[in-house]
Amino acid sequence: MEKILISQPKPASEKSPYFDLEKKYNVEFVFRPFFKVEGLTAKEFRQQKISILDFTAVVFTSRHAIDHFFRLTKEMRLTVPETMKYFCVTEQIALYIQKYVQYRKRKVFFGSTGKVDDLVPTMVKHKAEKYLVPLSSVHNDAIKDLLDSKKLQHAECVMYRTVSNDFSEEEKATFDYDMLIFSSPTGVKALQKNFPNFEQGNIKIGAFGPATAKEVTAQGLRLDLEAPSKEYPSMASALQAYLKKANGK
C-alpha cells in the first residue's frame, strides 16, 4: 500500500496523526475533497421568507453553518444583537464563533457528543428563546422533529449547499490510488459522478460513519475499512491498524 486518497481538506496542523502514519508506514496521503460547500446568495436565502432578527438564539451544527450565518447577515446588512445566544453541538464549534463575535460564557452553550440530542436539555432550560437552525441543502427532519417533540420555538433554514468538487482531466488521468477514504455519503456519490465507469478492482475503500459506509455498499462498491468502531474511534486509528496488518503481510 503506497498511495491513499483522503477525501478531506489537508489538515491545518502539522501534528495531525496522518503525517505520523505517512512516516511510520512509508505511504503517501493525498488530501483531495470530493465536494465543496457553497453559500446561498442573499437573494436565494430571502426566498425562504425567514427573518433572522426574529430569532433570539441560533443552533450551530458545524463551522460551515457559522461561516455562512455571519456572511449572510453581513451581506443583508443585518446587525446581530449582542443578546443573541448561540448553541453549538461541540465546544470546538463554539470556540469558532470567536472569529465573528466576542465569546461570552453567558451566551454561548455547547454539547459534548456532537449530536443535537446532547444539546437539547440545555435548550429546554432556555425555553423562551426562538431558535434558528442553519442547515445544508442536504439534510433530514431529525433536528426539526426533535425540537418539535420538546415544544421549542424554532425554524430551520438552508444557508449553504454541498456540490461536487469536480476533477480536472489531468487529475482523472493520474487517478492512481491503492486506497480511497470517504468521510461522507456526498463524497461517495461524487466519485461515481466524476468516474462513471469506476471499477474498484484491488483498490481498497474506507468509510467514516455508518451513513458513508451504507452509501459505499449502495453504490455496489466493496467496503474494506470502516470507522468509528469500539476499537478504533477515529479513521486515523483504524488506518494505523490496517497499515500495520498490511505491512505485516
XYZ file of C-alpha atoms in Angstrom:
249
model
C 0.000 0.000 0.000
C 1.664 3.203 -1.175
C -0.813 5.946 -2.126
C -4.012 6.751 -0.222
C -6.574 9.392 -1.177
C -8.360 11.092 1.749
C -11.474 12.923 0.578
C -10.994 15.810 3.021
C -9.018 19.078 3.089
C -5.391 18.758 4.186
C -5.087 19.060 7.997
C -4.040 22.549 9.086
C -1.933 21.242 11.947
C 1.416 19.549 11.453
C 0.511 17.408 14.480
C -2.154 15.505 12.545
C -1.833 11.726 13.088
C -1.952 11.264 9.291
C 1.537 12.770 8.950
C 2.891 10.372 11.588
C 1.361 7.432 9.695
C 2.999 8.587 6.439
C 6.458 8.427 8.033
C 5.855 5.259 10.013
C 4.420 3.158 7.179
C 6.087 4.889 4.217
C 2.804 5.752 2.499
C 1.661 8.917 0.723
C -1.597 10.583 1.735
C -3.222 12.829 -0.857
C -5.893 15.134 0.600
C -8.448 15.945 -2.062
C -12.071 16.840 -1.121
C -14.652 15.261 -3.457
C -17.150 18.007 -2.688
C -17.156 21.638 -1.640
C -19.525 23.863 0.298
C -21.101 26.889 -1.390
C -23.100 29.571 0.368
C -26.564 30.620 -0.751
C -26.791 34.180 -2.042
C -28.791 36.712 -0.014
C -31.441 36.602 -2.763
C -31.723 32.793 -2.527
C -31.908 32.966 1.264
C -34.696 35.581 1.222
C -36.860 33.204 -0.829
C -37.227 31.085 2.331
C -39.039 34.026 3.997
C -37.001 33.697 7.198
C -36.241 36.880 9.112
C -33.025 36.246 11.068
C -33.667 39.061 13.558
C -36.973 37.454 14.611
C -34.879 34.848 16.441
C -33.109 35.142 19.793
C -30.854 32.071 19.516
C -29.001 30.160 16.797
C -28.159 26.439 16.776
C -24.857 25.630 15.021
C -24.076 22.064 13.935
C -20.865 22.905 12.012
C -18.297 25.581 11.260
C -19.831 25.933 7.795
C -23.105 26.974 9.449
C -21.251 29.663 11.462
C -19.381 30.992 8.405
C -22.497 31.267 6.267
C -24.699 32.684 9.033
C -22.351 35.617 9.596
C -21.639 36.017 5.862
C -25.349 36.290 5.076
C -26.085 38.694 7.926
C -23.249 40.899 6.632
C -24.478 40.688 3.019
C -28.010 41.597 4.131
C -26.626 44.396 6.338
C -28.195 42.984 9.469
C -26.753 43.834 12.871
C -26.876 40.706 15.012
C -27.798 41.884 18.543
C -25.321 41.259 21.363
C -28.089 39.440 23.209
C -28.200 36.666 20.570
C -27.479 33.270 22.141
C -25.531 30.524 20.373
C -26.000 26.778 20.949
C -23.293 24.550 19.407
C -23.004 20.767 19.184
C -19.347 20.783 20.365
C -17.024 23.103 22.276
C -14.727 23.226 19.227
C -17.551 24.677 17.114
C -18.494 27.059 19.953
C -14.935 28.431 20.112
C -15.004 29.050 16.354
C -17.654 31.756 16.956
C -14.806 33.957 18.247
C -13.906 34.518 14.616
C -17.021 36.695 14.335
C -18.183 37.825 17.775
C -16.800 38.309 21.257
C -17.072 34.992 23.066
C -19.073 35.280 26.268
C -19.801 32.365 28.563
C -23.330 33.568 29.286
C -24.434 33.465 25.645
C -22.531 30.501 24.150
C -23.593 26.962 25.063
C -22.254 23.651 23.784
C -22.739 19.901 23.960
C -20.068 17.218 24.250
C -21.065 14.489 21.787
C -21.518 16.419 18.527
C -25.216 15.461 18.461
C -28.118 17.868 18.852
C -29.740 15.385 21.288
C -26.988 16.220 23.785
C -27.692 19.954 23.406
C -31.473 19.762 23.821
C -31.554 19.636 27.678
C -29.696 22.978 27.717
C -32.060 24.401 25.084
C -35.069 23.296 27.138
C -33.685 25.324 30.066
C -33.957 28.336 27.724
C -37.477 27.537 26.585
C -38.395 31.184 25.976
C -35.855 31.505 23.140
C -36.787 31.403 19.465
C -34.245 29.102 17.820
C -32.946 29.376 14.251
C -31.146 26.309 12.851
C -28.965 26.991 9.744
C -28.501 23.828 7.671
C -27.065 22.473 4.438
C -29.334 21.873 1.445
C -28.793 18.158 2.158
C -30.452 17.413 5.497
C -33.275 15.404 7.021
C -36.002 16.347 9.507
C -34.282 14.794 12.540
C -33.482 18.152 14.203
C -36.908 19.590 13.402
C -38.682 16.537 14.820
C -36.523 16.566 17.960
C -37.177 20.259 18.708
C -40.885 19.786 17.950
C -41.022 16.950 20.484
C -39.617 19.297 23.154
C -42.134 22.022 22.182
C -39.372 24.545 21.479
C -39.991 27.549 19.208
C -37.762 27.048 16.168
C -37.300 27.266 12.422
C -34.806 25.584 10.101
C -33.284 27.353 7.103
C -30.813 26.480 4.355
C -27.717 28.711 4.257
C -25.273 26.593 2.231
C -25.187 23.695 -0.203
C -22.812 20.822 -0.892
C -21.713 20.416 -4.513
C -19.346 18.041 -6.292
C -15.740 19.283 -6.460
C -15.152 18.032 -9.990
C -11.835 16.512 -11.031
C -9.879 18.069 -13.902
C -8.959 15.945 -16.927
C -5.366 15.885 -15.671
C -6.496 14.615 -12.240
C -8.605 11.917 -13.872
C -5.658 10.778 -15.982
C -3.428 10.432 -12.899
C -6.061 8.862 -10.625
C -3.928 6.008 -9.361
C -4.559 5.120 -5.716
C -4.270 1.985 -3.620
C -6.992 3.178 -1.239
C -9.790 5.769 -1.097
C -11.103 7.109 2.231
C -14.525 8.792 2.377
C -15.991 10.775 5.263
C -19.475 11.472 3.883
C -22.078 9.911 1.544
C -21.727 13.015 -0.688
C -18.085 12.135 -1.355
C -19.008 8.604 -2.443
C -21.655 9.969 -4.836
C -19.101 12.449 -6.208
C -16.735 9.546 -7.024
C -19.393 7.993 -9.267
C -20.183 11.400 -10.819
C -16.529 12.043 -11.706
C -15.755 8.432 -12.682
C -18.989 6.876 -14.025
C -17.062 3.797 -15.232
C -15.127 3.369 -11.986
C -14.078 -0.220 -11.338
C -12.806 -0.947 -7.850
C -10.647 -3.984 -8.586
C -7.840 -4.057 -5.997
C -8.493 -0.518 -4.741
C -9.412 -0.566 -1.048
C -12.230 1.690 0.190
C -12.629 3.070 3.705
C -15.620 4.930 5.140
C -16.091 7.077 8.221
C -19.558 6.927 9.745
C -22.450 4.493 9.176
C -24.153 6.684 6.542
C -20.950 6.802 4.464
C -20.447 3.037 4.798
C -24.052 2.463 3.707
C -23.551 4.644 0.612
C -20.394 2.719 -0.384
C -22.302 -0.576 -0.465
C -25.359 1.108 -2.058
C -23.102 2.139 -4.959
C -22.106 -1.501 -5.415
C -18.603 -0.999 -4.041
C -16.674 -3.187 -1.601
C -16.106 -1.722 1.853
C -12.672 -2.689 3.224
C -12.330 -0.389 6.238
C -14.919 1.240 8.486
C -14.647 3.673 11.414
C -15.582 4.578 14.074
C -15.763 1.279 15.939
C -15.263 0.132 19.529
C -11.551 -0.444 18.918
C -10.963 2.500 16.600
C -12.775 5.775 17.392
C -11.104 7.686 14.544
C -10.247 6.985 10.911
C -6.552 7.610 11.682
C -6.526 4.869 14.347
C -8.409 2.452 12.054
C -5.935 3.198 9.257
C -2.986 2.609 11.565
C -4.268 -0.874 12.448
C -4.951 -1.593 8.767
C -1.486 -0.444 7.624
C 0.208 -2.364 10.437
C -1.562 -5.528 9.324
C -0.818 -4.879 5.631
C 2.868 -4.264 6.391
C 2.982 -7.460 8.449
C 1.982 -9.410 5.368
